[in-house]
PDB file of C-alpha atoms in Angstrom:
ATOM      1  CA  UNK A 164      -4.284  -5.419 -13.753  1.00 55.00           C
ATOM      2  CA  UNK A 165      -2.815  -2.522 -15.724  1.00 54.00           C
ATOM      3  CA  UNK A 166      -2.481  -4.760 -18.758  1.00 55.00           C
ATOM      4  CA  UNK A 167      -6.130  -5.867 -18.777  1.00 56.00           C
ATOM      5  CA  UNK A 168      -7.882  -4.402 -21.810  1.00 62.00           C
ATOM      6  CA  UNK A 169     -11.361  -5.675 -20.935  1.00 69.00           C
ATOM      7  CA  UNK A 170     -12.863  -2.995 -18.640  1.00 74.00           C
ATOM      8  CA  UNK A 171     -15.251  -5.467 -16.989  1.00 79.00           C
ATOM      9  CA  UNK A 172     -12.468  -7.904 -16.126  1.00 82.00           C
ATOM     10  CA  UNK A 173     -10.303  -5.023 -14.947  1.00 77.00           C
ATOM     11  CA  UNK A 174     -13.049  -3.802 -12.602  1.00 83.00           C
ATOM     12  CA  UNK A 175     -13.738  -7.303 -11.278  1.00 88.00           C
ATOM     13  CA  UNK A 176     -10.036  -7.878 -10.638  1.00 86.00           C
ATOM     14  CA  UNK A 177      -9.755  -4.516  -8.898  1.00 86.00           C
ATOM     15  CA  UNK A 178     -12.668  -5.193  -6.552  1.00 89.00           C
ATOM     16  CA  UNK A 179     -11.400  -8.712  -5.871  1.00 91.00           C
ATOM     17  CA  UNK A 180      -8.085  -7.159  -4.821  1.00 90.00           C
ATOM     18  CA  UNK A 181      -9.900  -4.631  -2.622  1.00 91.00           C
ATOM     19  CA  UNK A 182     -11.859  -7.449  -0.971  1.00 92.00           C
ATOM     20  CA  UNK A 183      -8.733  -9.529  -0.323  1.00 93.00           C
ATOM     21  CA  UNK A 184      -6.875  -6.500   1.050  1.00 91.00           C
ATOM     22  CA  UNK A 185      -9.706  -5.550   3.377  1.00 92.00           C
ATOM     23  CA  UNK A 186     -10.000  -9.105   4.693  1.00 93.00           C
ATOM     24  CA  UNK A 187      -6.256  -9.062   5.395  1.00 93.00           C
ATOM     25  CA  UNK A 188      -6.775  -5.869   7.374  1.00 91.00           C
ATOM     26  CA  UNK A 189      -9.764  -7.350   9.211  1.00 93.00           C
ATOM     27  CA  UNK A 190      -7.686 -10.361  10.301  1.00 94.00           C
ATOM     28  CA  UNK A 191      -4.905  -8.099  11.578  1.00 92.00           C
ATOM     29  CA  UNK A 192      -7.298  -5.834  13.457  1.00 92.00           C
ATOM     30  CA  UNK A 193      -9.602  -8.472  14.922  1.00 92.00           C
ATOM     31  CA  UNK A 194      -7.139 -11.205  15.911  1.00 94.00           C
ATOM     32  CA  UNK A 195      -4.129  -9.095  16.891  1.00 93.00           C
ATOM     33  CA  UNK A 196      -5.111  -5.469  17.487  1.00 92.00           C
ATOM     34  CA  UNK A 197      -8.374  -5.670  19.432  1.00 91.00           C
ATOM     35  CA  UNK A 198      -7.461  -8.466  21.900  1.00 91.00           C
ATOM     36  CA  UNK A 199      -4.216  -6.699  22.867  1.00 91.00           C
ATOM     37  CA  UNK A 200      -5.838  -3.249  23.123  1.00 89.00           C
ATOM     38  CA  UNK A 201      -3.370  -1.702  20.688  1.00 90.00           C
ATOM     39  CA  UNK A 202      -4.805   1.788  20.213  1.00 87.00           C
ATOM     40  CA  UNK A 203      -3.172   3.104  17.043  1.00 85.00           C
ATOM     41  CA  UNK A 204      -4.665   3.665  13.627  1.00 76.00           C
ATOM     42  CA  UNK A 205      -7.759   5.841  13.337  1.00 79.00           C
ATOM     43  CA  UNK A 206     -11.193   4.384  14.016  1.00 85.00           C
ATOM     44  CA  UNK A 207      -9.992   0.925  15.065  1.00 87.00           C
ATOM     45  CA  UNK A 208      -7.550   2.549  17.493  1.00 84.00           C
ATOM     46  CA  UNK A 209     -10.305   4.541  19.172  1.00 83.00           C
ATOM     47  CA  UNK A 210     -12.525   1.471  19.140  1.00 87.00           C
ATOM     48  CA  UNK A 211     -10.188  -0.396  21.476  1.00 87.00           C
ATOM     49  CA  UNK A 212     -10.303   2.494  23.961  1.00 87.00           C
ATOM     50  CA  UNK A 213     -14.070   3.001  23.756  1.00 86.00           C
ATOM     51  CA  UNK A 214     -14.650  -0.742  24.080  1.00 85.00           C
ATOM     52  CA  UNK A 215     -12.684  -0.878  27.329  1.00 83.00           C
ATOM     53  CA  UNK A 216     -14.420   2.194  28.749  1.00 85.00           C
ATOM     54  CA  UNK A 217     -17.969   1.200  27.816  1.00 84.00           C
ATOM     55  CA  UNK A 218     -17.775  -2.611  27.453  1.00 78.00           C
ATOM     56  CA  UNK A 219     -19.106  -2.077  23.966  1.00 83.00           C
ATOM     57  CA  UNK A 220     -17.807  -4.425  21.259  1.00 86.00           C
ATOM     58  CA  UNK A 221     -14.839  -2.895  19.421  1.00 87.00           C
ATOM     59  CA  UNK A 222     -15.999  -4.518  16.177  1.00 88.00           C
ATOM     60  CA  UNK A 223     -19.519  -3.120  16.490  1.00 87.00           C
ATOM     61  CA  UNK A 224     -18.219   0.329  17.422  1.00 87.00           C
ATOM     62  CA  UNK A 225     -15.925   0.317  14.382  1.00 88.00           C
ATOM     63  CA  UNK A 226     -18.806  -0.700  12.119  1.00 87.00           C
ATOM     64  CA  UNK A 227     -21.120   2.004  13.475  1.00 88.00           C
ATOM     65  CA  UNK A 228     -18.497   4.741  13.169  1.00 87.00           C
ATOM     66  CA  UNK A 229     -17.587   3.626   9.644  1.00 85.00           C
ATOM     67  CA  UNK A 230     -21.227   3.752   8.576  1.00 86.00           C
ATOM     68  CA  UNK A 231     -21.660   7.168  10.188  1.00 86.00           C
ATOM     69  CA  UNK A 232     -18.579   8.451   8.371  1.00 84.00           C
ATOM     70  CA  UNK A 233     -19.947   7.085   5.088  1.00 83.00           C
ATOM     71  CA  UNK A 234     -23.106   9.131   5.637  1.00 83.00           C
ATOM     72  CA  UNK A 235     -20.991  12.218   6.321  1.00 82.00           C
ATOM     73  CA  UNK A 236     -19.014  11.477   3.187  1.00 79.00           C
ATOM     74  CA  UNK A 237     -22.137  11.438   1.050  1.00 79.00           C
ATOM     75  CA  UNK A 238     -23.408  14.641   2.680  1.00 79.00           C
ATOM     76  CA  UNK A 239     -20.182  16.633   2.314  1.00 77.00           C
ATOM     77  CA  UNK A 240     -18.581  15.068  -0.759  1.00 71.00           C
ATOM     78  CA  UNK A 241     -21.547  14.038  -2.894  1.00 71.00           C
ATOM     79  CA  UNK A 242     -20.690  12.333  -6.180  1.00 63.00           C
ATOM     80  CA  UNK A 243     -16.972  12.880  -5.648  1.00 58.00           C
ATOM     81  CA  UNK A 244     -17.086  10.347  -2.818  1.00 61.00           C
ATOM     82  CA  UNK A 245     -15.116   7.315  -3.962  1.00 71.00           C
ATOM     83  CA  UNK A 246     -17.126   4.163  -4.733  1.00 81.00           C
ATOM     84  CA  UNK A 247     -14.093   2.032  -3.909  1.00 81.00           C
ATOM     85  CA  UNK A 248     -13.838   3.611  -0.468  1.00 81.00           C
ATOM     86  CA  UNK A 249     -17.536   2.983   0.183  1.00 83.00           C
ATOM     87  CA  UNK A 250     -17.182  -0.649  -0.857  1.00 88.00           C
ATOM     88  CA  UNK A 251     -14.036  -1.153   1.228  1.00 86.00           C
ATOM     89  CA  UNK A 252     -15.613   0.446   4.297  1.00 86.00           C
ATOM     90  CA  UNK A 253     -18.714  -1.761   4.049  1.00 88.00           C
ATOM     91  CA  UNK A 254     -16.653  -4.932   3.538  1.00 90.00           C
ATOM     92  CA  UNK A 255     -14.511  -4.085   6.558  1.00 90.00           C
ATOM     93  CA  UNK A 256     -17.531  -3.510   8.797  1.00 88.00           C
ATOM     94  CA  UNK A 257     -19.162  -6.745   7.669  1.00 91.00           C
ATOM     95  CA  UNK A 258     -15.888  -8.675   8.045  1.00 91.00           C
ATOM     96  CA  UNK A 259     -15.363  -7.533  11.639  1.00 91.00           C
ATOM     97  CA  UNK A 260     -18.973  -8.325  12.560  1.00 89.00           C
ATOM     98  CA  UNK A 261     -18.792 -11.806  11.025  1.00 91.00           C
ATOM     99  CA  UNK A 262     -15.517 -12.663  12.760  1.00 91.00           C
ATOM    100  CA  UNK A 263     -16.788 -11.489  16.118  1.00 89.00           C
ATOM    101  CA  UNK A 264     -19.787 -13.765  15.874  1.00 88.00           C
ATOM    102  CA  UNK A 265     -17.955 -16.760  14.433  1.00 89.00           C
ATOM    103  CA  UNK A 266     -14.741 -16.577  16.515  1.00 90.00           C
ATOM    104  CA  UNK A 267     -15.380 -14.597  19.693  1.00 87.00           C
ATOM    105  CA  UNK A 268     -12.145 -13.709  21.521  1.00 84.00           C
ATOM    106  CA  UNK A 269     -11.760 -12.860  25.184  1.00 80.00           C
ATOM    107  CA  UNK A 270      -7.938 -12.909  25.272  1.00 87.00           C
ATOM    108  CA  UNK A 271      -4.979 -12.577  22.868  1.00 89.00           C
ATOM    109  CA  UNK A 272      -4.049 -15.546  20.689  1.00 88.00           C
ATOM    110  CA  UNK A 273      -0.595 -15.879  22.269  1.00 89.00           C
ATOM    111  CA  UNK A 274       1.307 -14.731  25.342  1.00 90.00           C
ATOM    112  CA  UNK A 275       3.790 -12.768  23.191  1.00 91.00           C
ATOM    113  CA  UNK A 276       2.494  -9.179  22.832  1.00 90.00           C
ATOM    114  CA  UNK A 277       5.488  -8.063  20.741  1.00 91.00           C
ATOM    115  CA  UNK A 278       4.855 -10.849  18.233  1.00 93.00           C
ATOM    116  CA  UNK A 279       1.195  -9.913  18.024  1.00 93.00           C
ATOM    117  CA  UNK A 280       2.092  -6.231  17.677  1.00 93.00           C
ATOM    118  CA  UNK A 281       4.093  -7.097  14.569  1.00 92.00           C
ATOM    119  CA  UNK A 282       1.060  -8.733  12.968  1.00 93.00           C
ATOM    120  CA  UNK A 283      -1.194  -5.892  14.143  1.00 92.00           C
ATOM    121  CA  UNK A 284       1.127  -3.478  12.312  1.00 90.00           C
ATOM    122  CA  UNK A 285       2.078  -5.402   9.195  1.00 91.00           C
ATOM    123  CA  UNK A 286      -1.239  -6.928   8.099  1.00 91.00           C
ATOM    124  CA  UNK A 287      -3.253  -3.655   8.113  1.00 88.00           C
ATOM    125  CA  UNK A 288      -0.270  -1.707   6.748  1.00 86.00           C
ATOM    126  CA  UNK A 289       0.162  -4.052   3.783  1.00 88.00           C
ATOM    127  CA  UNK A 290      -3.580  -3.868   3.162  1.00 88.00           C
ATOM    128  CA  UNK A 291      -3.582  -0.053   3.305  1.00 83.00           C
ATOM    129  CA  UNK A 292      -0.631   0.137   0.930  1.00 82.00           C
ATOM    130  CA  UNK A 293      -2.378  -2.059  -1.639  1.00 85.00           C
ATOM    131  CA  UNK A 294      -5.571   0.000  -1.345  1.00 83.00           C
ATOM    132  CA  UNK A 295      -3.753   3.331  -1.666  1.00 78.00           C
ATOM    133  CA  UNK A 296      -1.897   1.993  -4.709  1.00 76.00           C
ATOM    134  CA  UNK A 297      -5.151   1.342  -6.602  1.00 76.00           C
ATOM    135  CA  UNK A 298      -6.856   4.552  -5.503  1.00 72.00           C
ATOM    136  CA  UNK A 299      -8.979   3.165  -2.673  1.00 74.00           C
ATOM    137  CA  UNK A 300      -8.926   3.246   1.110  1.00 75.00           C
ATOM    138  CA  UNK A 301     -10.543   1.451   4.025  1.00 77.00           C
ATOM    139  CA  UNK A 302     -12.699   4.448   4.932  1.00 75.00           C
ATOM    140  CA  UNK A 303     -12.696   5.546   8.567  1.00 77.00           C
ATOM    141  CA  UNK A 304     -10.501   8.574   9.181  1.00 75.00           C
ATOM    142  CA  UNK A 305      -9.622   8.644   5.467  1.00 73.00           C
ATOM    143  CA  UNK A 306     -13.159   9.927   4.892  1.00 76.00           C
ATOM    144  CA  UNK A 307     -12.525  12.724   7.389  1.00 76.00           C
ATOM    145  CA  UNK A 308      -9.388  13.562   5.411  1.00 71.00           C
ATOM    146  CA  UNK A 309     -11.389  13.766   2.163  1.00 70.00           C
ATOM    147  CA  UNK A 310     -13.932  16.095   3.770  1.00 74.00           C
ATOM    148  CA  UNK A 311     -11.271  18.353   5.285  1.00 73.00           C
ATOM    149  CA  UNK A 312      -9.346  18.464   2.015  1.00 69.00           C
ATOM    150  CA  UNK A 313     -12.414  19.663   0.124  1.00 70.00           C
ATOM    151  CA  UNK A 314     -13.878  22.126   2.623  1.00 70.00           C
ATOM    152  CA  UNK A 315     -10.939  23.470   4.648  1.00 71.00           C
ATOM    153  CA  UNK A 316      -7.345  24.572   4.276  1.00 69.00           C
ATOM    154  CA  UNK A 317      -6.151  22.487   7.210  1.00 64.00           C
ATOM    155  CA  UNK A 318      -3.056  20.343   6.931  1.00 62.00           C
ATOM    156  CA  UNK A 319      -4.645  16.897   6.472  1.00 59.00           C
ATOM    157  CA  UNK A 320      -1.606  14.952   7.588  1.00 62.00           C
ATOM    158  CA  UNK A 321      -1.401  16.936  10.821  1.00 68.00           C
ATOM    159  CA  UNK A 322      -5.101  16.443  11.592  1.00 69.00           C
ATOM    160  CA  UNK A 323      -4.953  12.678  11.036  1.00 72.00           C
ATOM    161  CA  UNK A 324      -1.763  12.426  13.092  1.00 76.00           C
ATOM    162  CA  UNK A 325      -3.481  14.256  15.961  1.00 76.00           C
ATOM    163  CA  UNK A 326      -6.347  11.744  15.813  1.00 76.00           C
ATOM    164  CA  UNK A 327      -3.884   8.849  16.016  1.00 81.00           C
ATOM    165  CA  UNK A 328      -1.876  10.491  18.803  1.00 85.00           C
ATOM    166  CA  UNK A 329      -5.067  11.121  20.801  1.00 85.00           C
ATOM    167  CA  UNK A 330      -6.039   7.436  20.685  1.00 86.00           C
ATOM    168  CA  UNK A 331      -2.521   6.364  21.679  1.00 88.00           C
ATOM    169  CA  UNK A 332      -2.459   8.888  24.535  1.00 90.00           C
ATOM    170  CA  UNK A 333      -5.819   7.581  25.766  1.00 88.00           C
ATOM    171  CA  UNK A 334      -4.432   4.045  25.820  1.00 89.00           C
ATOM    172  CA  UNK A 335      -1.883   5.060  28.475  1.00 91.00           C
ATOM    173  CA  UNK A 336      -4.688   6.074  30.851  1.00 90.00           C
ATOM    174  CA  UNK A 337      -7.121   3.266  30.007  1.00 89.00           C
ATOM    175  CA  UNK A 338      -4.778   0.271  29.616  1.00 90.00           C
ATOM    176  CA  UNK A 339      -1.593   1.349  31.376  1.00 90.00           C
ATOM    177  CA  UNK A 340       1.935   2.266  30.285  1.00 92.00           C
ATOM    178  CA  UNK A 341       2.841  -1.129  28.768  1.00 91.00           C
ATOM    179  CA  UNK A 342      -0.034  -1.152  26.282  1.00 90.00           C
ATOM    180  CA  UNK A 343       0.437   2.559  25.706  1.00 90.00           C
ATOM    181  CA  UNK A 344       4.083   2.053  24.775  1.00 92.00           C
ATOM    182  CA  UNK A 345       3.199  -0.832  22.451  1.00 92.00           C
ATOM    183  CA  UNK A 346       0.615   1.434  20.793  1.00 90.00           C
ATOM    184  CA  UNK A 347       3.234   4.168  20.410  1.00 90.00           C
ATOM    185  CA  UNK A 348       5.548   1.738  18.629  1.00 90.00           C
ATOM    186  CA  UNK A 349       2.660   0.661  16.403  1.00 89.00           C
ATOM    187  CA  UNK A 350       1.835   4.251  15.477  1.00 86.00           C
ATOM    188  CA  UNK A 351       5.451   5.002  14.582  1.00 84.00           C
ATOM    189  CA  UNK A 352       5.930   1.823  12.566  1.00 86.00           C
ATOM    190  CA  UNK A 353       2.626   1.872  10.682  1.00 81.00           C
ATOM    191  CA  UNK A 354       3.393   4.745   8.325  1.00 74.00           C
ATOM    192  CA  UNK A 355       6.923   3.455   7.673  1.00 80.00           C
ATOM    193  CA  UNK A 356       5.612   0.032   6.662  1.00 82.00           C
ATOM    194  CA  UNK A 357       2.913   1.526   4.417  1.00 77.00           C
ATOM    195  CA  UNK A 358       5.444   3.736   2.618  1.00 75.00           C
ATOM    196  CA  UNK A 359       7.866   0.838   2.198  1.00 80.00           C
ATOM    197  CA  UNK A 360       5.205  -1.525   0.822  1.00 80.00           C
ATOM    198  CA  UNK A 361       3.906   1.075  -1.652  1.00 75.00           C
ATOM    199  CA  UNK A 362       7.463   1.717  -2.827  1.00 77.00           C
ATOM    200  CA  UNK A 363       8.106  -1.991  -3.375  1.00 80.00           C
ATOM    201  CA  UNK A 364       4.790  -2.509  -5.193  1.00 78.00           C
ATOM    202  CA  UNK A 365       5.682   0.223  -7.683  1.00 76.00           C
ATOM    203  CA  UNK A 366       9.384  -0.553  -7.890  1.00 83.00           C
ATOM    204  CA  UNK A 367      10.754  -0.550 -11.444  1.00 88.00           C
ATOM    205  CA  UNK A 368      14.213  -0.874 -12.949  1.00 91.00           C
ATOM    206  CA  UNK A 369      15.703   1.993 -14.968  1.00 93.00           C
ATOM    207  CA  UNK A 370      18.374   1.032 -17.507  1.00 94.00           C
ATOM    208  CA  UNK A 371      21.088   3.104 -19.122  1.00 94.00           C
ATOM    209  CA  UNK A 372      22.817   0.725 -21.540  1.00 94.00           C
ATOM    210  CA  UNK A 373      26.004   1.846 -23.286  1.00 93.00           C
ATOM    211  CA  UNK A 374      26.663  -0.406 -26.283  1.00 91.00           C
ATOM    212  CA  UNK A 375      28.055  -0.633 -29.811  1.00 90.00           C
ATOM    213  CA  UNK A 376      25.107  -2.356 -31.516  1.00 90.00           C
ATOM    214  CA  UNK A 377      21.731  -1.121 -30.204  1.00 91.00           C
ATOM    215  CA  UNK A 378      19.503  -2.746 -32.845  1.00 92.00           C
ATOM    216  CA  UNK A 379      19.066  -6.267 -31.351  1.00 93.00           C
ATOM    217  CA  UNK A 380      18.676  -4.839 -27.850  1.00 93.00           C
ATOM    218  CA  UNK A 381      16.015  -2.343 -28.927  1.00 93.00           C
ATOM    219  CA  UNK A 382      14.258  -5.046 -30.930  1.00 94.00           C
ATOM    220  CA  UNK A 383      14.145  -7.272 -27.837  1.00 94.00           C
ATOM    221  CA  UNK A 384      12.840  -4.438 -25.659  1.00 93.00           C
ATOM    222  CA  UNK A 385      10.083  -3.515 -28.109  1.00 93.00           C
ATOM    223  CA  UNK A 386       8.968  -6.858 -29.541  1.00 92.00           C
ATOM    224  CA  UNK A 387       9.638  -9.277 -26.671  1.00 92.00           C
ATOM    225  CA  UNK A 388       9.270  -7.179 -23.532  1.00 91.00           C
ATOM    226  CA  UNK A 389       6.702  -4.818 -25.097  1.00 89.00           C
ATOM    227  CA  UNK A 390       8.390  -1.737 -23.709  1.00 90.00           C
ATOM    228  CA  UNK A 391       9.847   1.297 -25.425  1.00 89.00           C
ATOM    229  CA  UNK A 392      13.233   2.981 -25.179  1.00 91.00           C
ATOM    230  CA  UNK A 393      15.080   6.172 -25.952  1.00 92.00           C
ATOM    231  CA  UNK A 394      18.455   6.092 -27.690  1.00 93.00           C
ATOM    232  CA  UNK A 395      21.102   8.767 -28.091  1.00 92.00           C
ATOM    233  CA  UNK A 396      24.675   8.961 -29.241  1.00 92.00           C
ATOM    234  CA  UNK A 397      27.628   9.371 -26.894  1.00 91.00           C
ATOM    235  CA  UNK A 398      31.407   9.244 -26.978  1.00 88.00           C
ATOM    236  CA  UNK A 399      33.792   7.465 -24.647  1.00 84.00           C
ATOM    237  CA  UNK A 400      35.908   9.918 -22.679  1.00 85.00           C
ATOM    238  CA  UNK A 401      39.011   7.675 -22.734  1.00 84.00           C
ATOM    239  CA  UNK A 402      38.805   5.924 -26.133  1.00 82.00           C
ATOM    240  CA  UNK A 403      36.760   8.596 -27.938  1.00 83.00           C
ATOM    241  CA  UNK A 404      34.848   5.772 -29.639  1.00 87.00           C
ATOM    242  CA  UNK A 405      31.243   6.470 -30.617  1.00 90.00           C
ATOM    243  CA  UNK A 406      28.721   4.648 -28.454  1.00 91.00           C
ATOM    244  CA  UNK A 407      24.924   4.344 -28.311  1.00 92.00           C
ATOM    245  CA  UNK A 408      23.081   4.810 -25.031  1.00 94.00           C
ATOM    246  CA  UNK A 409      19.717   3.071 -24.616  1.00 94.00           C
ATOM    247  CA  UNK A 410      17.480   4.373 -21.850  1.00 94.00           C
ATOM    248  CA  UNK A 411      14.475   2.267 -20.807  1.00 93.00           C
ATOM    249  CA  UNK A 412      12.337   1.421 -17.774  1.00 91.00           C
ATOM    250  CA  UNK A 413      10.478  -1.791 -16.938  1.00 89.00           C
ATOM    251  CA  UNK A 414       9.312  -4.142 -14.199  1.00 86.00           C
ATOM    252  CA  UNK A 415      11.708  -6.224 -12.138  1.00 87.00           C
ATOM    253  CA  UNK A 416      10.780  -9.433 -13.969  1.00 87.00           C
ATOM    254  CA  UNK A 417      11.375  -7.847 -17.368  1.00 90.00           C
ATOM    255  CA  UNK A 418      14.643  -6.361 -16.116  1.00 91.00           C
ATOM    256  CA  UNK A 419      16.039  -9.807 -15.339  1.00 92.00           C
ATOM    257  CA  UNK A 420      15.220 -10.976 -18.869  1.00 93.00           C
ATOM    258  CA  UNK A 421      16.762  -7.892 -20.474  1.00 94.00           C
ATOM    259  CA  UNK A 422      19.964  -8.125 -18.444  1.00 93.00           C
ATOM    260  CA  UNK A 423      20.362 -11.782 -19.375  1.00 92.00           C
ATOM    261  CA  UNK A 424      19.710 -11.049 -23.061  1.00 93.00           C
ATOM    262  CA  UNK A 425      22.253  -8.211 -23.182  1.00 93.00           C
ATOM    263  CA  UNK A 426      24.883 -10.475 -21.643  1.00 92.00           C
ATOM    264  CA  UNK A 427      24.292 -12.887 -24.542  1.00 92.00           C
ATOM    265  CA  UNK A 428      24.259 -10.502 -27.502  1.00 92.00           C
ATOM    266  CA  UNK A 429      26.787  -7.912 -26.283  1.00 90.00           C
ATOM    267  CA  UNK A 430      28.748  -9.131 -23.244  1.00 90.00           C
ATOM    268  CA  UNK A 431      30.874  -5.967 -23.053  1.00 89.00           C
ATOM    269  CA  UNK A 432      27.917  -3.575 -22.915  1.00 90.00           C
ATOM    270  CA  UNK A 433      27.927  -1.303 -19.874  1.00 92.00           C
ATOM    271  CA  UNK A 434      24.657  -1.302 -17.914  1.00 92.00           C
ATOM    272  CA  UNK A 435      23.660   1.194 -15.252  1.00 93.00           C
ATOM    273  CA  UNK A 436      20.573  -0.189 -13.469  1.00 92.00           C
ATOM    274  CA  UNK A 437      18.769   1.825 -10.800  1.00 91.00           C
ATOM    275  CA  UNK A 438      15.543   1.498  -8.814  1.00 88.00           C
ATOM    276  CA  UNK A 439      12.629   3.886  -9.042  1.00 83.00           C
ATOM    277  CA  UNK A 440       9.177   3.660  -7.488  1.00 74.00           C
ATOM    278  CA  UNK A 441       7.692   6.824  -9.003  1.00 72.00           C
ATOM    279  CA  UNK A 442       7.673   6.836 -12.791  1.00 71.00           C
ATOM    280  CA  UNK A 443       5.046   8.990 -14.467  1.00 70.00           C
ATOM    281  CA  UNK A 444       4.027   8.309 -18.067  1.00 66.00           C
ATOM    282  CA  UNK A 445       2.313   5.887 -20.406  1.00 66.00           C
ATOM    283  CA  UNK A 446       2.442   2.341 -19.064  1.00 61.00           C
ATOM    284  CA  UNK A 447       3.304   3.513 -15.533  1.00 62.00           C
ATOM    285  CA  UNK A 448       1.692   5.985 -13.101  1.00 55.00           C
ATOM    286  CA  UNK A 449      -0.864   8.387 -14.493  1.00 49.00           C
ATOM    287  CA  UNK A 450       0.431  11.912 -14.865  1.00 43.00           C
TER     288      UNK A 450
END
């Protein structure tokens, strides 16, 4: 999407990705989280507890709370309230309501709670990572975080963690120790999976290429891969021969092409290739 020059197509692609990500989250929450009473993860975590205590539908409770939080967002954040977050929150509420009416569930899909816990963790976590990566979120407690960030000096991460811990703690009393322990595992694993997915989405390859003839390599980087590079002169410590060092960064797919090309034009070139998921500058993350 970063390479799309047409702003309309870029926006459409972005919202299509938001929709797909939210539906992935909805599937994980509705089919794996709610039936097993896994109580981790903000609003949906509390929904499982409230549903068991009141016999109220977890999907409906989630939708109502999300809409209420949207109202609070507009009241406290005004125009700074993210349109993407509003859209994602509405799509999630509608998705849960539609699934509940089309495929009502009164028991888990399988008899393997650990297997279902994995899907309850991974599907929403992957969805959240994709949303965070494009500057959106699924709403819910993220809206509370936005409000607190703007109007208080509280540590946002601590507040959100306390909300998650409270829902997990409640699950021990409402559903028993087994479900409570599963929810504890889910809470611990969720943030790790999100961080790992975001890192892999943004993963790039950083090259330091030590060579004798930089011209064909630089030409390939600029004209074929459409990336730029920085070159500087160096000297071998053992031979004292003059060398050129080319420094460049690109996607994993482009890195494979560049490595193969260098092996063809200068087989004895020395390449130092490292991973980085946080590169700030033109063509990468905004500064």
